[in-house]
Tab-separated table of N, CA and C and ligand atoms in Angstrom:
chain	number	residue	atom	x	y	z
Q	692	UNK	N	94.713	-9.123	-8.635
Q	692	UNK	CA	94.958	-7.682	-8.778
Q	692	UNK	C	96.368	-7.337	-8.260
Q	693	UNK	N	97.229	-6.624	-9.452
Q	693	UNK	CA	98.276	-6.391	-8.907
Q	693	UNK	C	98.768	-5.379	-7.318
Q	694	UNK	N	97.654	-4.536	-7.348
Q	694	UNK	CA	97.849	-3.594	-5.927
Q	694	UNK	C	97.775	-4.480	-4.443
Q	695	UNK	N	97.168	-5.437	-4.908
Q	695	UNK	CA	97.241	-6.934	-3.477
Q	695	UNK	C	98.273	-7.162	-2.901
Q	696	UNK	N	99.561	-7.093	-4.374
Q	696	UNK	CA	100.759	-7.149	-3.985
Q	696	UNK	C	101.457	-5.856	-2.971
Q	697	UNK	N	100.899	-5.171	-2.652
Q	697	UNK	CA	101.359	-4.230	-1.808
Q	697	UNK	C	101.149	-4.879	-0.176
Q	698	UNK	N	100.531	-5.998	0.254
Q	698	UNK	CA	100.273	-6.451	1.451
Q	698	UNK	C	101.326	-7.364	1.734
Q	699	UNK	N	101.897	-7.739	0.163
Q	699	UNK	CA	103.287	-8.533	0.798
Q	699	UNK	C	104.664	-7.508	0.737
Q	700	UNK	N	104.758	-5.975	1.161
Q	700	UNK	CA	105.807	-5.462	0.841
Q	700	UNK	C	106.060	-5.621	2.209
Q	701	UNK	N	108.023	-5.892	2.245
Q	701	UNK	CA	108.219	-6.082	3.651
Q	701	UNK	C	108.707	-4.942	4.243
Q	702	UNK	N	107.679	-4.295	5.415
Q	702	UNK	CA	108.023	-3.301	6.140
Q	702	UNK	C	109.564	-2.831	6.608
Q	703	UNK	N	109.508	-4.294	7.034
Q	703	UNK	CA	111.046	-3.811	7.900
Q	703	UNK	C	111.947	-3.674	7.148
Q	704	UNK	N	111.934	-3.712	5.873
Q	704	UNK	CA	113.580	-3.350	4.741
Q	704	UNK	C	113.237	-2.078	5.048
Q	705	UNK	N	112.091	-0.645	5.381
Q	705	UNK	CA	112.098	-0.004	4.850
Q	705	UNK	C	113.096	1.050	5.575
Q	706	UNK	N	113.733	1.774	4.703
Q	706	UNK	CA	114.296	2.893	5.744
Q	706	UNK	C	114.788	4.249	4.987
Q	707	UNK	N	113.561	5.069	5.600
Q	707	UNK	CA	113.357	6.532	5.207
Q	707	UNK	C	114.453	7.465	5.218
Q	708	UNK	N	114.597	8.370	5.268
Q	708	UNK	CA	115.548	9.147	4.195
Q	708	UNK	C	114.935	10.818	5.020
Q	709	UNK	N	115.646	11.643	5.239
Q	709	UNK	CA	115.173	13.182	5.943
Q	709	UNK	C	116.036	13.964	5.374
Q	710	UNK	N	114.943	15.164	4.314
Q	710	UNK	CA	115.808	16.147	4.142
Q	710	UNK	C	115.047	17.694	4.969
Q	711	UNK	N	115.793	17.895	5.706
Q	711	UNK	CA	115.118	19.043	6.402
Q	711	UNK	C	115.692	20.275	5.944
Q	712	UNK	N	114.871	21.830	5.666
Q	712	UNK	CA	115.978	22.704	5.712
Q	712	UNK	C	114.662	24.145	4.978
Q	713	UNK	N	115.385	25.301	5.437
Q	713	UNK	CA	113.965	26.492	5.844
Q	713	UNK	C	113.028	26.078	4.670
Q	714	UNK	N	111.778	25.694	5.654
Q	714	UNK	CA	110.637	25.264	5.076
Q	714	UNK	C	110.319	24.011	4.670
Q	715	UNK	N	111.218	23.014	5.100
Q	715	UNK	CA	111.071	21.723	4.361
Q	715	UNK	C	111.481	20.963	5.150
Q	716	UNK	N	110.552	19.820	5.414
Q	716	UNK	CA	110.927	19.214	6.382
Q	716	UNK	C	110.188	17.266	5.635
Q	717	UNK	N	110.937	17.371	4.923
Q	717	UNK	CA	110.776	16.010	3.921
Q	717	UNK	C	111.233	14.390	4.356
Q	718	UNK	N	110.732	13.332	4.418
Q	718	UNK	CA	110.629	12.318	4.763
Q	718	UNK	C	110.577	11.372	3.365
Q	719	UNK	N	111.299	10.374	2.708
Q	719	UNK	CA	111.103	9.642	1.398
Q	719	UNK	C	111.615	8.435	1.802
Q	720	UNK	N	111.236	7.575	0.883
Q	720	UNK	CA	112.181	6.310	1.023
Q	720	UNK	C	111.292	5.316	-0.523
Q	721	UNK	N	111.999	4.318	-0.717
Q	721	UNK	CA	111.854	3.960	-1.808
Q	721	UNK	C	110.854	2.461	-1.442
Q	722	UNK	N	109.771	2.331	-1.124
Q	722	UNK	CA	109.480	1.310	-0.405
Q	722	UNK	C	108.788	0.013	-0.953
Q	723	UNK	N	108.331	0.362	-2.301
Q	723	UNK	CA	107.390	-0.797	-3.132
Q	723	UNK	C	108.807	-1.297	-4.383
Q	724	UNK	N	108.900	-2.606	-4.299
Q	724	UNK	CA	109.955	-3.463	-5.288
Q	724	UNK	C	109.492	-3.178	-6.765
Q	725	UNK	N	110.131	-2.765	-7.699
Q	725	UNK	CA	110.101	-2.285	-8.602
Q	725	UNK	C	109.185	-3.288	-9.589
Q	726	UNK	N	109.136	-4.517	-9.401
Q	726	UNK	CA	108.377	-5.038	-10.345
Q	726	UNK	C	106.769	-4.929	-10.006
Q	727	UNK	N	106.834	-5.039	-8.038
Q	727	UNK	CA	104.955	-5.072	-7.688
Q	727	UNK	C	104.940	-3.461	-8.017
Q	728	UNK	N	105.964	-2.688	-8.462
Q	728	UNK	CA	105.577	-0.875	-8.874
Q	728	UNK	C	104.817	-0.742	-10.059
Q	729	UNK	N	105.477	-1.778	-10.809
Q	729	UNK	CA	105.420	-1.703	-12.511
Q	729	UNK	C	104.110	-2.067	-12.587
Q	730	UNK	N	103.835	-3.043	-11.802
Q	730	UNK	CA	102.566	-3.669	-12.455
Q	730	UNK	C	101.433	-3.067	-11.604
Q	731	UNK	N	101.831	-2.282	-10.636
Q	731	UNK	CA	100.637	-1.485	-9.818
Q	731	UNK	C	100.761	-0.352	-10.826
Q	732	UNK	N	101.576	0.526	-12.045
Q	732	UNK	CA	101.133	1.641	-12.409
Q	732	UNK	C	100.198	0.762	-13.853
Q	733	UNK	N	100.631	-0.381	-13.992
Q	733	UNK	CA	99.833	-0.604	-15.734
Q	733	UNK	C	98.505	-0.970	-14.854
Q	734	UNK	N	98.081	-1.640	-13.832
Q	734	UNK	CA	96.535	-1.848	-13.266
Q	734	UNK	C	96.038	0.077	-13.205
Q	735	UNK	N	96.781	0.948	-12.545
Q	735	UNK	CA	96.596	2.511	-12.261
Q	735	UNK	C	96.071	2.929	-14.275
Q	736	UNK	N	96.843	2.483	-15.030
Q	736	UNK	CA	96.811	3.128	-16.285
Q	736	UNK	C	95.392	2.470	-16.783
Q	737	UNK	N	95.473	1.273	-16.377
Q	737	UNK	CA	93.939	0.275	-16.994
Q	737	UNK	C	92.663	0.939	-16.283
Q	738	UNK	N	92.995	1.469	-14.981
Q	738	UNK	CA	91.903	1.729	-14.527
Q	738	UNK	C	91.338	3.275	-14.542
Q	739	UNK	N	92.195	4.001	-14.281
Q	739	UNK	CA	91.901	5.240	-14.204
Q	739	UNK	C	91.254	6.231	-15.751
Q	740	UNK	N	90.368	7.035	-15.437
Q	740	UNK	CA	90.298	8.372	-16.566
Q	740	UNK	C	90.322	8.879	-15.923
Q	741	UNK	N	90.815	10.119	-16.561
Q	741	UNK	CA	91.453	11.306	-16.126
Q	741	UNK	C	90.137	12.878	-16.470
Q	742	UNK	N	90.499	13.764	-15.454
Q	742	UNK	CA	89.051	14.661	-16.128
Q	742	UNK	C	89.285	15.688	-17.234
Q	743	UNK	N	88.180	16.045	-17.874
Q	743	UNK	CA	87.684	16.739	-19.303
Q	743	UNK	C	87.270	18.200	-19.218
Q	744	UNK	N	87.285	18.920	-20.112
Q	744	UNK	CA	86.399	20.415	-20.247
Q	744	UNK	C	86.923	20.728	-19.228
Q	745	UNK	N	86.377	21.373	-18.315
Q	745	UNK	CA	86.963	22.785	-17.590
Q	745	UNK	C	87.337	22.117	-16.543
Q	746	UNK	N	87.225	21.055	-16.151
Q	746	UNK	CA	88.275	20.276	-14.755
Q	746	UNK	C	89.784	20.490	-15.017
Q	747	UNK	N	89.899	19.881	-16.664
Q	747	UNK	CA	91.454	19.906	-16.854
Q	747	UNK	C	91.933	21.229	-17.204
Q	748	UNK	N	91.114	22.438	-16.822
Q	748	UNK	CA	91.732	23.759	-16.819
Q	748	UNK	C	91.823	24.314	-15.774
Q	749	UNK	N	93.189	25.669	-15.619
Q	749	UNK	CA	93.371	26.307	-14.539
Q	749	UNK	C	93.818	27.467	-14.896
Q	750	UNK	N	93.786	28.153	-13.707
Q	750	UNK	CA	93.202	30.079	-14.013
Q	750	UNK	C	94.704	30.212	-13.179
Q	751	UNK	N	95.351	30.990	-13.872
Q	751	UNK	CA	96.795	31.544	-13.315
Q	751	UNK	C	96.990	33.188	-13.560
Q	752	UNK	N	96.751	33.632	-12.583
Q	752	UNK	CA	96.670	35.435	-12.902
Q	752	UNK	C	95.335	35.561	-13.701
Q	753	UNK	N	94.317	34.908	-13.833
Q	753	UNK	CA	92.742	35.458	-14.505
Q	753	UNK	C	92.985	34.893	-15.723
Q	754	UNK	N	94.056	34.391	-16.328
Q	754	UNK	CA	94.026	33.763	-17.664
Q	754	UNK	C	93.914	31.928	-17.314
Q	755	UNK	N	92.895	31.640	-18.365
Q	755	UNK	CA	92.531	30.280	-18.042
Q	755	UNK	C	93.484	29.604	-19.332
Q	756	UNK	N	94.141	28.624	-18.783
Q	756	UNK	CA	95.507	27.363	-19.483
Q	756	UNK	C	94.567	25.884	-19.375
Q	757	UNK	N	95.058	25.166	-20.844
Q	757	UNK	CA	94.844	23.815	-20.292
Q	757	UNK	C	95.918	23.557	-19.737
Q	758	UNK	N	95.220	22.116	-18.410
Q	758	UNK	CA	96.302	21.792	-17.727
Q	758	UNK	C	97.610	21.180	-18.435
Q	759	UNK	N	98.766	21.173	-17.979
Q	759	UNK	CA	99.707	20.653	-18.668
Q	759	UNK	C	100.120	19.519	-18.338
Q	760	UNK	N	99.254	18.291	-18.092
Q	760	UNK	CA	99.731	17.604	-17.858
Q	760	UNK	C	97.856	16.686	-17.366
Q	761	UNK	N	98.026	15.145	-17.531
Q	761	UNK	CA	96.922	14.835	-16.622
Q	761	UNK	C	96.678	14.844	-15.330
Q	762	UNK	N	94.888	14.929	-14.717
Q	762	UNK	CA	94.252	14.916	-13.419
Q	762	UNK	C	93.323	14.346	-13.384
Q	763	UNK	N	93.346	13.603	-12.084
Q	763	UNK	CA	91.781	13.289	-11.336
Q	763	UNK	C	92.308	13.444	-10.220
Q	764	UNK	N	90.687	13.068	-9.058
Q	764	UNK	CA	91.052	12.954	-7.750
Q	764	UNK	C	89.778	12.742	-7.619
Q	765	UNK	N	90.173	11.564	-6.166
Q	765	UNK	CA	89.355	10.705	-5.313
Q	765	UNK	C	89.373	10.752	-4.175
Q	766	UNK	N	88.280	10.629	-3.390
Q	766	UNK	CA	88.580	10.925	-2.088
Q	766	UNK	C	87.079	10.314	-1.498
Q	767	UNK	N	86.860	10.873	-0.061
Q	767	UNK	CA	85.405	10.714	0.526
Q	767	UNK	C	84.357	11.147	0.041
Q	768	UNK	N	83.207	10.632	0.510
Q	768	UNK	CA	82.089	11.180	-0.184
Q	768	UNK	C	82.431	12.911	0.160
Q	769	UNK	N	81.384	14.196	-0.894
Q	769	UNK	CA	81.526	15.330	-0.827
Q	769	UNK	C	82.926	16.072	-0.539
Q	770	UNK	N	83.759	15.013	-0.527
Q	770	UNK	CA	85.092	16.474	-0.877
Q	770	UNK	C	85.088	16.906	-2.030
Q	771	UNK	N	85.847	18.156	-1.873
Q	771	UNK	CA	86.172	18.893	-2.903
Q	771	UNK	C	87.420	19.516	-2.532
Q	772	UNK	N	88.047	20.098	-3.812
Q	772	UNK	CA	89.535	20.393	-3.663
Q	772	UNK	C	89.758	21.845	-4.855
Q	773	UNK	N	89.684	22.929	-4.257
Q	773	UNK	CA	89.917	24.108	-4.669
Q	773	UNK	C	91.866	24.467	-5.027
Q	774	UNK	N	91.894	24.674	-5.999
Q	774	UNK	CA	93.815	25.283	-6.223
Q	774	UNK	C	93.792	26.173	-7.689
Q	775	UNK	N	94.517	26.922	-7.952
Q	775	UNK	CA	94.105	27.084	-9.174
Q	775	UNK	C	93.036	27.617	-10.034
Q	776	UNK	N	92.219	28.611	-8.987
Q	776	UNK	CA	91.127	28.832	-9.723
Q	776	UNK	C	89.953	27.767	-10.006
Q	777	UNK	N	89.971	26.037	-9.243
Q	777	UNK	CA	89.175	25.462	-10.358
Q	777	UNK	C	88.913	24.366	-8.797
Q	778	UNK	N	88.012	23.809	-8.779
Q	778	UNK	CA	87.318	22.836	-7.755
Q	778	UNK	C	87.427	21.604	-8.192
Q	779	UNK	N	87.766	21.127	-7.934
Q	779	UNK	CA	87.735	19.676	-8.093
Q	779	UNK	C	86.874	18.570	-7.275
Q	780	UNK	N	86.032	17.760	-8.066
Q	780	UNK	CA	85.296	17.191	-6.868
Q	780	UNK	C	85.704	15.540	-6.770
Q	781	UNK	N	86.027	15.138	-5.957
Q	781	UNK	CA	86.380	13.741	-5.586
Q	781	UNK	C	85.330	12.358	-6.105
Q	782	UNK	N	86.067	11.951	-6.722
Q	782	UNK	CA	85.350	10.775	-7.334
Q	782	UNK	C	85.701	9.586	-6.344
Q	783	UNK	N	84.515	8.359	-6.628
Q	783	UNK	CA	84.573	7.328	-5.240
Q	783	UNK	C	85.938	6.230	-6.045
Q	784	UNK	N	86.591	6.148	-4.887
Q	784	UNK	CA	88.219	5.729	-4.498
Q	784	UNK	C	88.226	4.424	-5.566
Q	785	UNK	N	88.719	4.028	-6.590
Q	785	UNK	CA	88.968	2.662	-7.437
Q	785	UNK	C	89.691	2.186	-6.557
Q	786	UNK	N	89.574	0.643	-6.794
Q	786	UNK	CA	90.231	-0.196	-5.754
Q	786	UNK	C	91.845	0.179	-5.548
Q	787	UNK	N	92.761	-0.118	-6.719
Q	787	UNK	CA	94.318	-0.020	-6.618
Q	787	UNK	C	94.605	1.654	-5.821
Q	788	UNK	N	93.639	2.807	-5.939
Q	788	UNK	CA	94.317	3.811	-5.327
Q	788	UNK	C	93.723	3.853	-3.902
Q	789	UNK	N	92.612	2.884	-3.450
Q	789	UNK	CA	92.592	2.625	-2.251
Q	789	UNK	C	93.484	1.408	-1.372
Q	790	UNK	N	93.694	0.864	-2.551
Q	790	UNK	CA	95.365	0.014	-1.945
Q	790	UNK	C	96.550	0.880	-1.379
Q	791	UNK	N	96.457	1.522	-2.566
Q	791	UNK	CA	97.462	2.815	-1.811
Q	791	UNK	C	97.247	3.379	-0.603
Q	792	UNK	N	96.358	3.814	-0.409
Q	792	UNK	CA	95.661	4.569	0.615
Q	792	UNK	C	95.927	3.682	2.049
Q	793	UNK	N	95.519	2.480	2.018
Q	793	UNK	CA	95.984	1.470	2.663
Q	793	UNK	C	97.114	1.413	3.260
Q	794	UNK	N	97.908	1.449	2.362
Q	794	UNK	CA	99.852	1.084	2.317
Q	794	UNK	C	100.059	2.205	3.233
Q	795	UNK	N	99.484	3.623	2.823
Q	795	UNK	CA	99.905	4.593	3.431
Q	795	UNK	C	100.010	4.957	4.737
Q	796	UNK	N	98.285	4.216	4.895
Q	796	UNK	CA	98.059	4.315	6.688
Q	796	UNK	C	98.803	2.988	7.315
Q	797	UNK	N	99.530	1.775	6.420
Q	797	UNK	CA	100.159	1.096	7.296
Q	797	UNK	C	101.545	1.791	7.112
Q	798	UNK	N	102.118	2.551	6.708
Q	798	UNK	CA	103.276	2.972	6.451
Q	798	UNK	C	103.590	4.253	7.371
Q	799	UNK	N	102.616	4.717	7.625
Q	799	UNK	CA	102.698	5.775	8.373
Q	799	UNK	C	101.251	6.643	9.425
Q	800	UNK	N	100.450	5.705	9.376
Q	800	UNK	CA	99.452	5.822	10.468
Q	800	UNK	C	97.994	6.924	10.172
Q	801	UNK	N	98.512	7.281	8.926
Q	801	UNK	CA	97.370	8.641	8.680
Q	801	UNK	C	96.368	8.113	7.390
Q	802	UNK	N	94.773	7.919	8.049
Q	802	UNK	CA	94.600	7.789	6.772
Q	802	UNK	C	93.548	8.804	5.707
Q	803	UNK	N	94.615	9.213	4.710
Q	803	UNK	CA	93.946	10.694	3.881
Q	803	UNK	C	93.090	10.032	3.357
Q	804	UNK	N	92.236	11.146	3.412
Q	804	UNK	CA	90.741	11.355	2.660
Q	804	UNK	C	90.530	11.711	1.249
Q	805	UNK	N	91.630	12.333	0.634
Q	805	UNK	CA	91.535	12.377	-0.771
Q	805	UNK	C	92.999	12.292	-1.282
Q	806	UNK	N	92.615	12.142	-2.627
Q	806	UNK	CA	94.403	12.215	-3.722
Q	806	UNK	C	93.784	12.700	-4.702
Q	807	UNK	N	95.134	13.409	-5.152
Q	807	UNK	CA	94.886	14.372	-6.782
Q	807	UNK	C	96.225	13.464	-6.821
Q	808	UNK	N	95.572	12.398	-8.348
Q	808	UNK	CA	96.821	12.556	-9.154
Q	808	UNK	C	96.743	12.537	-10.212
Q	809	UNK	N	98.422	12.886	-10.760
Q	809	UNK	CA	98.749	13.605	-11.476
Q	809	UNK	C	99.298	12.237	-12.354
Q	810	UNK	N	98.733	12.785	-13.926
Q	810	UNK	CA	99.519	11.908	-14.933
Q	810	UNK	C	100.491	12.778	-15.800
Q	811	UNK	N	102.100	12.173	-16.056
Q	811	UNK	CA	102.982	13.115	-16.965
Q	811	UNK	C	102.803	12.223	-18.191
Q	812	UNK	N	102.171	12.521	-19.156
Q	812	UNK	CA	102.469	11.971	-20.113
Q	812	UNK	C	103.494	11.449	-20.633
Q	813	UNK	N	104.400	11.982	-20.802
Q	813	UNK	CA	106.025	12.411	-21.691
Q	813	UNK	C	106.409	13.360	-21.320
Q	814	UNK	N	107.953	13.876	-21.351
Q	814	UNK	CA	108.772	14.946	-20.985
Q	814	UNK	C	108.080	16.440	-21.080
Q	815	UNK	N	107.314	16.396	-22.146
Q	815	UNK	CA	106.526	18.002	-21.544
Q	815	UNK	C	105.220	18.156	-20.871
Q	816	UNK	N	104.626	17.143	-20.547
Q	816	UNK	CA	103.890	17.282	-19.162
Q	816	UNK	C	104.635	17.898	-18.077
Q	817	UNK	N	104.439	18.674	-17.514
Q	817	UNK	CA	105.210	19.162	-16.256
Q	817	UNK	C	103.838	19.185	-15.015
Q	818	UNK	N	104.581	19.966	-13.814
Q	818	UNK	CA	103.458	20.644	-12.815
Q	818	UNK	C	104.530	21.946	-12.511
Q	819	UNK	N	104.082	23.076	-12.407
Q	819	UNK	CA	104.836	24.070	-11.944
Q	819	UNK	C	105.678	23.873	-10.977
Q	820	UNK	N	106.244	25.069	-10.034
Q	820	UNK	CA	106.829	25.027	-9.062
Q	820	UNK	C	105.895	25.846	-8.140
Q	821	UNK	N	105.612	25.400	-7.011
Q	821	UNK	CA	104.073	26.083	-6.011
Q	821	UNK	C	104.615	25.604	-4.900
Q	822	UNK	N	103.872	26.407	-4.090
Q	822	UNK	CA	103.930	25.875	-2.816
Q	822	UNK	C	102.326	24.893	-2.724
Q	823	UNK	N	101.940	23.783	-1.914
Q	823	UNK	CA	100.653	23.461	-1.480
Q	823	UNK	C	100.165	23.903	-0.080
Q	824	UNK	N	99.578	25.118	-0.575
Q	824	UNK	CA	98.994	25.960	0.805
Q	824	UNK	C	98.103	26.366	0.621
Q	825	UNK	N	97.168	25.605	-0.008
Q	825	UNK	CA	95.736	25.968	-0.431
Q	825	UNK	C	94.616	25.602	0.947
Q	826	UNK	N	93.860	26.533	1.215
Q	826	UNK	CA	93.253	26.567	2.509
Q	826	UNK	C	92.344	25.170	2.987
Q	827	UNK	N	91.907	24.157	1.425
Q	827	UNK	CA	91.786	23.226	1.730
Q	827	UNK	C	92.367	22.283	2.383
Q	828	UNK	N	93.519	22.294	2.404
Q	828	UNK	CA	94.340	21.340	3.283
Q	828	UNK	C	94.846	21.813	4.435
Q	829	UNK	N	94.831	20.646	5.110
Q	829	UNK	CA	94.656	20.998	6.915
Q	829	UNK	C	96.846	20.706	6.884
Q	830	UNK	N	97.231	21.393	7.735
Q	830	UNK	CA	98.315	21.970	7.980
Q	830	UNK	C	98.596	20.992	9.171
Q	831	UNK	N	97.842	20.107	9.864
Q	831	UNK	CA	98.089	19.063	10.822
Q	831	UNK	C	98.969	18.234	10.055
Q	832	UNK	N	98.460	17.754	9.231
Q	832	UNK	CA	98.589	16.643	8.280
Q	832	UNK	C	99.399	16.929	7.115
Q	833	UNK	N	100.975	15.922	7.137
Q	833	UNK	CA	101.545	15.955	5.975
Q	833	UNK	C	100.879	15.761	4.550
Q	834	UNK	N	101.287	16.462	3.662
Q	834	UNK	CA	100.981	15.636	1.963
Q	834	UNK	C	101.800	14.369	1.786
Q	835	UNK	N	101.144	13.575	1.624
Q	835	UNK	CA	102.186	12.182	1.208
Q	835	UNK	C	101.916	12.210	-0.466
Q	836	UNK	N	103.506	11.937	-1.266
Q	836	UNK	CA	103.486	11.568	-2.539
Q	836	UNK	C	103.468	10.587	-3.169
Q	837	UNK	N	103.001	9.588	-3.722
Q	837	UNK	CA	103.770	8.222	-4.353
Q	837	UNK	C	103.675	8.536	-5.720
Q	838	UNK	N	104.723	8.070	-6.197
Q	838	UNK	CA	105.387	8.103	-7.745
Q	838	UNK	C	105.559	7.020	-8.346
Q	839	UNK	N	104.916	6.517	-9.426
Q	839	UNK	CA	105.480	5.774	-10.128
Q	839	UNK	C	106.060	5.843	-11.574
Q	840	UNK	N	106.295	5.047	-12.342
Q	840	UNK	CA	107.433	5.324	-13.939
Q	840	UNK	C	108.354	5.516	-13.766
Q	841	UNK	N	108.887	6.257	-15.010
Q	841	UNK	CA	110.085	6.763	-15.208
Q	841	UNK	C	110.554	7.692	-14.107
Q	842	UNK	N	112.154	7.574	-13.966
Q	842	UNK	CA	112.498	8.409	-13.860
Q	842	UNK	C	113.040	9.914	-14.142
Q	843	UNK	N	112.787	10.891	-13.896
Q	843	UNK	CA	112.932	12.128	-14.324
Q	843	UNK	C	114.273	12.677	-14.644
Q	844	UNK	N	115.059	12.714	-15.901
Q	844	UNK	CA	116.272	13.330	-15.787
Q	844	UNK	C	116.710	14.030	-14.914
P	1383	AKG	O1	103.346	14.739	-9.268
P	1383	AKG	C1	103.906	15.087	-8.226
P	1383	AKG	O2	104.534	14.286	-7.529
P	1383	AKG	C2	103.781	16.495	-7.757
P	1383	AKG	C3	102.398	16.736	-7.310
P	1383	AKG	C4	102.180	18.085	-6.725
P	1383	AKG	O3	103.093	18.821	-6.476
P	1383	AKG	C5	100.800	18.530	-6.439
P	1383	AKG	O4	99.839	17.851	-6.856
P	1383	AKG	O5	100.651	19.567	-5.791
């Protein structure tokens, strides 16, 4: 399994990156080698579906949109994840995004209980511009992102 390869990434190359400034107080760094990336998003693409009917919709001002772009999310037993008008309930963790999950708490000591992610299809998949201050999430605890593909013009 390609996400295995995340146990041989070597820590100590890594070195994070701080952009701070009102309201933002951001931490990045580029830390998985581009080929164990590649082949951790085609195992992510083999494994994952994404959700249907009214999961992949969201209520913006009382008008309901399909989403623009793909979703799921996994997490512990009984979470759920409210944004958008729409609940989301956590499906049990597939192995490669609990690899992640893994990486994360060796990368930085916290280990989250759920992920929403997000698939861009092609250039008009988007996600808005929002803040994440939805009362579900605890304000102790950073959001961590990982990205893989293309890069974004
Ligand atoms: O896909 C991304 O990295 C952005 C995700 C995001 O902003 C969100 O899920 O709230």
């Amino acid at each position: 399994m390609m996400s295995d390869n995340l146990k041989k990434v070597d820590l100590s190359c890594i070195s994070w990156k701080v952009i701070k400034n009102d309201g933002l107080d951001l931490e990045y760094t580029v830390p998985i080698p581009r080929s164990i990336a590649d082949g951790i998003l085609k195992e992510l693409e083999e494994t994952l579906t994404f959700f249907t009917g009214d999961l992949a919709k969201i209520k913006v001002f009382g008008k309901i949109y399909p989403l623009p772009r793909q979703q799921v999310a996994y997490g512990d037993p009984g979470i759920t994840y409210t944004y958008s008008g729409i609940t989301i309930p956590a499906l049990p963790w597939p192995e490669p995004v609990l690899m992640l999950r893994d990486f994360l708490f060796t990368l930085k000591g916290i280990k989250y209980e759920f992920v929403l992610v997000n698939k861009y299809r092609n250039g008009n998949d988007h996600m808005g511009e929002h803040r994440d201050n939805e009362p579900d999430l605890d304000p102790k605890y950073p959001i961590a992102s990982i990205s893989f593909g293309e890069e974004r013009p």
